[in-house]
CSV table of C-alpha atoms in Angstrom, one decimal:
chain,number,residue,atom,x,y,z
A,1,MET,CA,0.0,0.1,-0.1
A,2,LYS,CA,2.8,2.3,0.7
A,3,LEU,CA,4.3,2.0,-2.8
A,4,MET,CA,0.9,2.5,-4.5
A,5,ASP,CA,0.5,5.6,-2.3
A,6,PHE,CA,3.9,6.8,-3.4
A,7,LEU,CA,3.3,6.3,-7.1
A,8,LYS,CA,0.2,8.4,-6.7
A,9,SER,CA,1.8,11.1,-4.7
A,10,ARG,CA,3.0,14.5,-5.8
A,11,ALA,CA,6.6,13.9,-5.0
A,12,PHE,CA,6.7,10.9,-7.5
A,13,PHE,CA,5.4,13.0,-10.3
A,14,ILE,CA,7.8,15.8,-9.5
A,15,SER,CA,10.8,13.1,-9.4
A,16,LEU,CA,9.5,11.6,-12.8
A,17,ALA,CA,9.3,15.0,-14.4
A,18,SER,CA,12.7,16.0,-13.2
A,19,ALA,CA,14.1,12.7,-14.6
A,20,VAL,CA,12.5,13.3,-18.1
A,21,VAL,CA,13.9,16.9,-18.1
A,22,ILE,CA,17.3,15.4,-17.2
A,23,VAL,CA,17.3,12.9,-20.0
A,24,ILE,CA,16.1,15.4,-22.6
A,25,LEU,CA,18.6,17.9,-21.5
A,26,GLY,CA,21.4,15.3,-21.6
A,27,VAL,CA,20.5,14.1,-25.2
A,28,PHE,CA,20.4,17.8,-26.4
A,29,LEU,CA,23.8,18.4,-24.9
A,30,ALA,CA,25.3,15.3,-26.3
A,31,LEU,CA,24.0,16.1,-29.9
A,32,LYS,CA,25.3,19.7,-29.6
A,33,TRP,CA,28.8,18.3,-28.5
A,34,LEU,CA,28.8,15.7,-31.4
A,35,ALA,CA,27.9,18.5,-33.9
A,36,HIS,CA,30.8,20.6,-32.5
A,37,THR,CA,33.3,18.0,-32.6
A,38,THR,CA,32.3,16.7,-36.2
A,39,ASN,CA,31.8,20.3,-37.6
A,40,HIS,CA,28.5,19.2,-38.5
A,41,GLY,CA,27.0,21.5,-41.3
A,42,GLU,CA,30.3,23.2,-41.9
A,43,LYS,CA,31.9,23.0,-45.3
A,44,ILE,CA,35.2,24.2,-46.6
A,45,GLU,CA,35.6,24.5,-50.4
A,46,VAL,CA,38.8,22.8,-51.5
A,47,PRO,CA,41.0,25.3,-53.5
A,48,SER,CA,42.7,24.3,-56.8
A,49,LEU,CA,46.3,23.2,-56.3
A,50,ILE,CA,46.9,22.3,-60.0
A,51,LYS,CA,50.3,23.6,-61.3
A,52,LEU,CA,51.3,24.9,-57.9
A,53,ASP,CA,54.5,23.7,-56.3
A,54,THR,CA,54.2,21.8,-53.0
A,55,ASP,CA,55.1,24.9,-50.7
A,56,GLN,CA,52.5,27.0,-52.4
A,57,ALA,CA,50.0,24.4,-52.1
A,58,LEU,CA,50.8,23.6,-48.4
A,59,GLN,CA,50.4,27.3,-47.5
A,60,LEU,CA,47.1,27.7,-49.3
A,61,LEU,CA,45.7,24.5,-47.6
A,62,GLN,CA,46.9,25.6,-44.1
A,63,LYS,CA,45.0,28.9,-44.5
A,64,ASN,CA,41.8,26.7,-45.2
A,65,GLU,CA,42.6,24.5,-42.3
A,66,LEU,CA,43.2,21.6,-44.7
A,67,ASN,CA,46.1,19.1,-44.9
A,68,MET,CA,48.1,17.8,-47.8
A,69,VAL,CA,49.3,14.2,-48.5
A,70,VAL,CA,51.7,13.6,-51.5
A,71,LEU,CA,50.8,10.2,-53.0
A,72,ASP,CA,53.2,9.9,-56.0
A,73,THR,CA,55.5,11.6,-58.5
A,74,LEU,CA,54.2,11.0,-62.0
A,75,ASP,CA,56.2,10.9,-65.3
A,76,TYR,CA,57.2,14.5,-66.5
A,77,ASP,CA,54.5,16.2,-68.3
A,78,LYS,CA,55.6,19.2,-70.3
A,79,ASP,CA,52.2,20.9,-69.8
A,80,PHE,CA,52.9,21.3,-66.1
A,81,PRO,CA,55.8,23.1,-64.4
A,82,PRO,CA,58.4,20.7,-62.8
A,83,LEU,CA,57.6,19.5,-59.5
A,84,SER,CA,54.1,21.0,-59.6
A,85,ILE,CA,50.8,19.3,-58.5
A,86,VAL,CA,49.2,17.3,-61.5
A,87,GLU,CA,46.2,15.8,-59.8
A,88,GLN,CA,44.4,16.4,-56.5
A,89,ASP,CA,41.7,14.4,-54.6
A,90,PRO,CA,39.1,15.8,-53.7
A,91,ALA,CA,38.8,17.9,-56.7
A,92,PRO,CA,38.8,21.9,-56.5
A,93,LYS,CA,35.6,23.4,-55.3
A,94,THR,CA,34.5,20.2,-53.4
A,95,GLY,CA,33.0,20.9,-49.9
A,96,VAL,CA,34.9,19.2,-47.2
A,97,LYS,CA,35.3,19.4,-43.4
A,98,THR,CA,38.2,21.0,-41.4
A,99,ASN,CA,41.3,19.2,-41.3
A,100,ARG,CA,40.5,16.9,-44.3
A,101,LYS,CA,43.4,15.3,-46.1
A,102,ILE,CA,44.0,16.5,-49.7
A,103,TYR,CA,45.9,13.8,-51.8
A,104,VAL,CA,48.0,15.1,-54.5
A,105,LYS,CA,50.3,13.7,-57.3
A,106,ILE,CA,53.5,15.7,-58.3
A,107,ASN,CA,55.0,16.1,-61.7
A,108,ALA,CA,58.6,14.8,-62.1
A,109,SER,CA,61.4,17.4,-62.4
A,110,GLY,CA,62.2,16.4,-66.0
A,111,TYR,CA,62.1,13.5,-68.5
A,112,GLY,CA,63.5,10.4,-67.4
A,113,ASN,CA,66.0,8.3,-69.4
A,114,VAL,CA,65.2,5.2,-71.5
A,115,LYS,CA,67.7,2.6,-72.6
A,116,LEU,CA,68.0,2.3,-76.4
A,117,PRO,CA,67.4,-1.1,-77.8
A,118,LYS,CA,69.0,-2.5,-81.0
A,119,LEU,CA,67.6,-0.8,-83.9
A,120,GLU,CA,70.2,-1.5,-86.6
A,121,GLU,CA,69.0,-4.1,-89.2
A,122,LEU,CA,65.4,-3.4,-88.5
A,123,THR,CA,63.1,-1.8,-91.1
A,124,TYR,CA,62.4,1.8,-90.6
A,125,ARG,CA,58.7,1.1,-89.6
A,126,GLN,CA,59.8,-1.3,-87.0
A,127,ALA,CA,62.4,1.0,-85.5
A,128,LEU,CA,59.9,3.8,-85.5
A,129,ALA,CA,57.3,1.9,-83.5
A,130,THR,CA,60.0,0.8,-81.1
A,131,ILE,CA,61.2,4.3,-80.4
A,132,LYS,CA,57.6,5.6,-80.0
A,133,SER,CA,56.7,3.0,-77.6
A,134,LEU,CA,59.7,4.2,-75.5
A,135,GLY,CA,58.5,7.9,-75.6
A,136,LEU,CA,61.0,9.0,-78.2
A,137,LYS,CA,60.4,11.0,-81.5
A,138,GLU,CA,61.4,10.6,-84.9
A,139,GLY,CA,64.1,13.0,-86.2
A,140,THR,CA,65.7,13.4,-89.6
A,141,ILE,CA,66.3,10.7,-92.2
A,142,THR,CA,69.2,10.3,-94.4
A,143,TYR,CA,70.2,7.5,-96.9
A,144,GLN,CA,73.2,5.6,-97.6
A,145,THR,CA,73.9,3.0,-100.4
A,146,PHE,CA,72.9,-0.4,-99.2
A,147,ILE,CA,71.1,-3.4,-100.7
A,148,GLY,CA,68.1,-3.2,-98.5
A,149,LYS,CA,65.7,-0.3,-98.9
A,150,ASP,CA,64.7,1.5,-95.5
A,151,VAL,CA,66.8,-0.9,-93.4
A,152,VAL,CA,68.2,1.0,-90.5
A,153,LEU,CA,72.0,1.3,-90.7
A,154,LYS,CA,72.7,3.8,-88.0
A,155,VAL,CA,70.9,6.1,-85.5
A,156,TYR,CA,72.2,9.2,-84.0
A,157,GLN,CA,71.3,12.2,-81.9
A,158,LYS,CA,72.9,15.7,-82.3
A,159,GLY,CA,75.6,14.3,-84.4
A,160,LYS,CA,76.5,11.4,-82.0
A,161,VAL,CA,76.2,7.9,-83.2
A,162,LEU,CA,73.9,5.9,-80.7
A,163,ASN,CA,74.4,2.3,-79.8
A,164,GLU,CA,72.4,-0.4,-78.1
A,165,GLY,CA,72.2,0.3,-74.4
A,166,ASP,CA,72.8,4.0,-74.6
A,167,LYS,CA,70.5,6.1,-72.2
A,168,ILE,CA,68.8,9.0,-73.8
A,169,ALA,CA,65.9,11.3,-72.4
A,170,LYS,CA,62.3,10.6,-73.2
A,171,ASP,CA,60.6,12.9,-75.8
A,172,SER,CA,64.0,13.5,-77.5
A,173,ARG,CA,64.3,13.0,-81.2
A,174,ILE,CA,66.2,10.1,-82.9
A,175,ASP,CA,67.8,10.6,-86.5
A,176,PHE,CA,68.1,7.6,-88.8
A,177,VAL,CA,70.5,6.6,-91.7
A,178,LEU,CA,68.6,4.1,-93.8
A,179,GLY,CA,69.6,2.0,-96.7
A,180,ASP,CA,68.5,3.2,-100.1
A,181,GLY,CA,68.1,-0.1,-101.7
A,182,ARG,CA,70.4,0.7,-104.6
A,183,ALA,CA,73.6,-1.2,-103.7
A,184,GLY,CA,73.2,-3.5,-106.8
A,185,TYR,CA,73.1,-0.8,-109.4
A,186,SER,CA,76.1,0.0,-111.6
A,187,GLU,CA,77.3,3.6,-111.8
A,188,GLU,CA,75.6,3.9,-115.2
A,189,GLU,CA,72.3,2.6,-113.7
A,190,LEU,CA,72.6,4.9,-110.7
A,191,ASP,CA,72.8,7.9,-113.0
A,192,VAL,CA,69.5,7.2,-114.6
A,193,ALA,CA,67.8,5.4,-111.5
A,194,PRO,CA,64.6,6.9,-110.3
A,195,ALA,CA,64.7,9.2,-107.4
A,196,ILE,CA,64.5,7.5,-103.9
A,197,GLU,CA,61.2,7.6,-102.2
A,198,ASP,CA,62.0,7.8,-98.4
A,199,ALA,CA,60.2,6.2,-95.7
A,200,ASN,CA,57.7,9.2,-95.4
A,201,GLY,CA,57.0,9.1,-99.1
A,202,ASN,CA,59.1,12.1,-100.1
A,203,SER,CA,61.5,11.8,-103.2
A,204,SER,CA,65.2,12.5,-103.1
A,205,ASN,CA,67.9,12.3,-105.7
A,206,SER,CA,70.6,11.7,-103.1
A,207,SER,CA,71.8,8.1,-102.9
A,208,GLU,CA,74.8,8.1,-100.7
A,209,PHE,CA,76.0,9.8,-97.5
A,210,ASP,CA,79.4,9.3,-95.6
A,211,PHE,CA,79.0,8.7,-91.9
């Protein structure tokens, strides 16, 4: 009977109301604290870091309360300054929270070197496909009297003969000395022989060069 009397008493209802108020207040304060610690509703727009060097990018991110993490150095791209940022994640103008890490990839300081394979005795088309796969470019073409037409006799760069295993910078040009296919002609036949059509379809009357 005493318990039933207490449950019906004013003191019980006051205690119950107080407990409910305390629970509601506790939940409210917890939600406010959680929103503050997670920056709920606050967004920072990620600035563009593309083409900035790492020092410039770091200073810009620090002003915006963001952090930078360098992921990798990519092969040199001439469209970007050396050692500048080529890629970033998240992308520029993305909304993020304070202290978010921005991941970046850096342009190399210059073209790397590649090892030259054996090109002599290949056809010009084979040799051209090979150097392009290595990131090299076609330079000038000259001809030397040889039985095989468009067979690679020598390769060189800036007047220096290149050999198998030589290291040269990517994106540089390689010059070719090719056979003209007229080694079997006599002197009289050479005088009246048709003009040579080079590997690019251009005609030339020159048949022999000394290297």
